[in-house]
Short mmCIF file of C-alpha atoms in Angstrom, two decimals:
data_model
loop_
_atom_site.label_atom_id
_atom_site.label_comp_id
_atom_site.label_asym_id
_atom_site.label_seq_id
_atom_site.Cartn_x
_atom_site.Cartn_y
_atom_site.Cartn_z
CA UNK A 12 102.56 99.84 95.02
CA UNK A 13 103.67 100.18 98.75
CA UNK A 14 101.03 98.90 101.16
CA UNK A 15 102.99 99.71 104.37
CA UNK A 16 105.49 102.19 105.68
CA UNK A 17 106.01 105.33 107.75
CA UNK A 18 104.04 108.43 107.73
CA UNK A 19 103.95 111.80 109.77
CA UNK A 20 101.26 114.09 110.84
CA UNK A 21 101.35 117.43 112.82
CA UNK A 22 99.72 116.97 116.10
CA UNK A 23 100.52 120.26 118.01
CA UNK A 24 101.41 123.79 117.19
CA UNK A 25 102.35 126.85 119.30
CA UNK A 26 103.68 130.37 118.32
CA UNK A 27 107.04 131.39 119.54
CA UNK A 28 106.99 135.07 120.71
CA UNK A 29 109.87 137.52 120.15
CA UNK A 30 111.75 135.39 117.63
CA UNK A 31 113.09 136.64 114.37
CA UNK A 32 113.21 134.25 111.27
CA UNK A 33 116.68 133.25 110.45
CA UNK A 34 115.90 133.68 106.80
CA UNK A 35 113.44 136.65 106.19
CA UNK A 36 114.16 138.40 109.48
CA UNK A 37 110.37 138.82 110.36
CA UNK A 38 109.42 138.71 113.95
CA UNK A 39 106.43 136.96 115.69
CA UNK A 40 105.89 134.79 112.57
CA UNK A 41 107.63 131.63 113.85
CA UNK A 42 105.74 128.76 115.47
CA UNK A 43 106.85 125.27 116.55
CA UNK A 44 105.15 122.16 115.55
CA UNK A 45 105.14 118.67 117.01
CA UNK A 46 105.14 115.98 114.21
CA UNK A 47 104.00 112.49 115.15
CA UNK A 48 105.34 109.72 113.16
CA UNK A 49 103.55 106.30 112.77
CA UNK A 50 103.70 102.98 110.97
CA UNK A 51 100.87 102.19 108.71
CA UNK A 52 99.52 99.14 106.74
CA UNK A 53 97.26 100.00 103.77
CA UNK A 54 97.33 103.65 105.04
CA UNK A 55 95.78 102.58 108.18
CA UNK A 56 97.94 103.78 111.26
CA UNK A 57 99.03 100.80 113.51
CA UNK A 58 101.37 102.45 116.08
CA UNK A 59 103.38 105.55 116.66
CA UNK A 60 107.13 105.53 115.99
CA UNK A 61 108.28 108.70 117.59
CA UNK A 62 107.87 112.56 117.60
CA UNK A 63 109.94 115.32 116.35
CA UNK A 64 109.77 119.15 116.66
CA UNK A 65 110.16 121.89 113.80
CA UNK A 66 110.14 125.51 113.77
CA UNK A 67 108.38 127.17 110.73
CA UNK A 68 108.24 130.69 109.74
CA UNK A 69 104.68 131.62 108.85
CA UNK A 70 105.86 134.26 106.39
CA UNK A 71 108.68 132.57 104.27
CA UNK A 72 108.08 128.90 105.43
CA UNK A 73 111.60 128.31 106.45
CA UNK A 74 111.87 125.23 108.51
CA UNK A 75 114.32 124.76 111.36
CA UNK A 76 114.97 121.41 112.89
CA UNK A 77 115.41 121.03 116.63
CA UNK A 78 119.26 120.80 116.52
CA UNK A 79 119.49 124.13 114.80
CA UNK A 80 116.88 125.95 116.89
CA UNK A 81 118.02 128.96 119.02
CA UNK A 82 117.68 128.31 122.80
CA UNK A 83 114.51 130.03 123.37
CA UNK A 84 112.69 128.16 120.48
CA UNK A 85 114.25 124.85 121.38
CA UNK A 86 113.12 125.12 125.06
CA UNK A 87 109.56 125.86 123.96
CA UNK A 88 109.63 123.14 121.36
CA UNK A 89 110.98 120.40 123.72
CA UNK A 90 108.42 121.54 126.24
CA UNK A 91 105.58 121.17 123.77
CA UNK A 92 106.92 117.79 122.66
CA UNK A 93 106.83 116.54 126.14
CA UNK A 94 103.39 117.84 126.78
CA UNK A 95 101.90 116.37 123.51
CA UNK A 96 100.61 112.86 123.54
CA UNK A 97 100.32 110.58 120.63
CA UNK A 98 96.83 110.71 119.29
CA UNK A 99 94.72 107.57 119.86
CA UNK A 100 94.07 107.17 116.17
CA UNK A 101 97.66 106.37 115.66
CA UNK A 102 96.66 103.03 117.10
CA UNK A 103 93.71 102.45 114.78
CA UNK A 104 95.20 99.35 113.20
CA UNK A 105 96.02 97.68 116.38
CA UNK A 106 92.49 98.41 117.79
CA UNK A 107 91.03 96.94 114.65
CA UNK A 108 93.13 93.70 114.93
CA UNK A 109 91.91 93.44 118.50
CA UNK A 110 88.33 93.79 117.55
CA UNK A 111 88.76 91.13 114.82
CA UNK A 112 90.53 88.73 117.06
CA UNK A 113 87.96 89.21 119.78
CA UNK A 114 85.07 88.78 117.29
CA UNK A 115 86.75 85.52 115.84
CA UNK A 116 87.27 84.27 119.27
CA UNK A 117 83.60 84.86 120.21
CA UNK A 118 82.33 83.16 117.10
CA UNK A 119 84.66 80.27 117.41
CA UNK A 120 83.54 79.84 121.07
CA UNK A 121 79.92 79.88 120.13
CA UNK A 122 80.53 77.39 117.30
CA UNK A 123 82.39 75.07 119.86
CA UNK A 124 79.42 75.23 122.21
CA UNK A 125 77.09 74.35 119.41
CA UNK A 126 79.19 71.38 118.24
CA UNK A 127 79.43 70.03 121.88
CA UNK A 128 75.67 70.32 122.12
CA UNK A 129 75.32 68.48 118.82
CA UNK A 130 77.69 65.78 120.12
CA UNK A 131 75.76 65.26 123.45
CA UNK A 132 72.34 65.21 121.61
CA UNK A 133 72.96 63.98 118.10
CA UNK A 134 70.02 64.24 115.63
CA UNK A 135 69.29 62.94 112.09
CA UNK A 136 70.85 65.23 109.60
CA UNK A 137 73.92 66.24 111.65
CA UNK A 138 77.15 65.87 109.60
CA UNK A 139 80.36 65.04 111.22
CA UNK A 140 83.47 66.55 109.57
CA UNK A 141 85.99 63.80 110.02
CA UNK A 142 89.83 63.85 110.07
CA UNK A 143 90.96 60.46 108.92
CA UNK A 144 94.13 58.48 109.90
CA UNK A 145 95.67 59.52 106.58
CA UNK A 146 95.15 63.13 107.37
CA UNK A 147 92.56 63.62 104.76
CA UNK A 148 88.97 64.91 105.48
CA UNK A 149 85.51 63.31 104.94
CA UNK A 150 82.02 63.54 106.37
CA UNK A 151 79.73 61.06 108.09
CA UNK A 152 76.06 61.84 108.09
CA UNK A 153 73.72 61.05 110.89
CA UNK A 154 70.83 59.12 109.54
CA UNK A 155 68.93 58.28 112.72
CA UNK A 156 69.40 57.96 116.53
CA UNK A 157 68.10 54.78 118.20
CA UNK A 158 68.63 54.83 121.98
CA UNK A 159 72.49 55.21 122.65
CA UNK A 160 73.34 54.34 119.04
CA UNK A 161 74.01 56.91 116.45
CA UNK A 162 73.66 55.53 112.87
CA UNK A 163 75.90 57.25 110.38
CA UNK A 164 76.31 56.94 106.59
CA UNK A 165 79.87 57.81 105.55
CA UNK A 166 80.75 59.78 102.48
CA UNK A 167 82.28 57.64 99.81
CA UNK A 168 84.91 60.56 99.04
CA UNK A 169 87.60 62.35 100.98
CA UNK A 170 89.70 65.55 100.32
CA UNK A 171 93.07 66.57 101.34
CA UNK A 172 92.02 69.90 102.53
CA UNK A 173 89.23 70.77 105.10
CA UNK A 174 88.00 73.56 102.87
CA UNK A 175 87.21 71.12 100.13
CA UNK A 176 84.59 69.34 102.22
CA UNK A 177 81.72 71.34 100.65
CA UNK A 178 82.70 69.77 97.26
CA UNK A 179 81.95 66.31 98.24
CA UNK A 180 78.95 67.15 100.43
CA UNK A 181 76.41 65.89 97.89
CA UNK A 182 73.46 63.48 98.63
CA UNK A 183 74.71 61.10 95.84
CA UNK A 184 77.97 60.57 97.83
CA UNK A 185 76.14 59.06 100.84
CA UNK A 186 75.57 55.26 100.20
CA UNK A 187 72.93 53.93 102.69
CA UNK A 188 74.41 50.39 102.18
CA UNK A 189 77.30 51.47 104.28
CA UNK A 190 75.29 52.68 107.18
CA UNK A 191 76.66 51.68 110.56
CA UNK A 192 75.92 52.24 114.11
CA UNK A 193 78.14 53.91 116.66
CA UNK A 194 77.68 54.25 120.39
CA UNK A 195 77.09 57.71 121.71
CA UNK A 196 80.06 57.43 123.90
CA UNK A 197 82.28 56.63 121.11
CA UNK A 198 80.99 59.69 119.35
CA UNK A 199 81.99 61.79 122.30
CA UNK A 200 85.51 60.09 122.34
CA UNK A 201 85.83 60.86 118.59
CA UNK A 202 85.19 64.54 119.24
CA UNK A 203 87.61 64.68 122.18
CA UNK A 204 90.21 63.12 120.07
CA UNK A 205 89.46 65.63 117.39
CA UNK A 206 88.70 62.87 114.86
CA UNK A 207 85.39 64.69 114.58
CA UNK A 208 86.59 68.16 114.20
CA UNK A 209 83.14 69.94 113.56
CA UNK A 210 79.39 69.26 113.44
CA UNK A 211 77.47 70.77 110.55
CA UNK A 212 73.69 70.85 111.41
#
């Protein structure tokens, strides 16, 4: 199945007076059309790729390309093409991408703000997602905060993918015997250094 490619759509049409069809000979049955072409992904238009004009007889459906049009028809066809703009919906895919990127950016910004607040004011239950020196990922859970000291319990497991953290985030994997205290300033440094990459509340 083809998920991307080029498609075309008629975007403007005008009748051409006093023209006889080269095939059936009928007069006043010919019109010119502007056909817009666009690139699509999953049938969603992303951006236009150009325009062409065709002459069509309403009676016999004979089609004439621009290069084969008589001068009167060609003049009107070119004028119509110049006056016709590509429709906005030809840019639907690009617009959708912009909306998605903007939404992700806003959500990411809000998450960053929430993480910074949690780093500034740590509370029991916060979970710091940690990137280790071995480029693995693990979790430290805040057990309590006493003065300027944040007490954390490390998870006894790690994972080689950040997406795998949820698999090790189980209560039985936090051993209170390994509880340790870290100064708040050091917590801030770890966040600035991206050792703490995310805070889960």
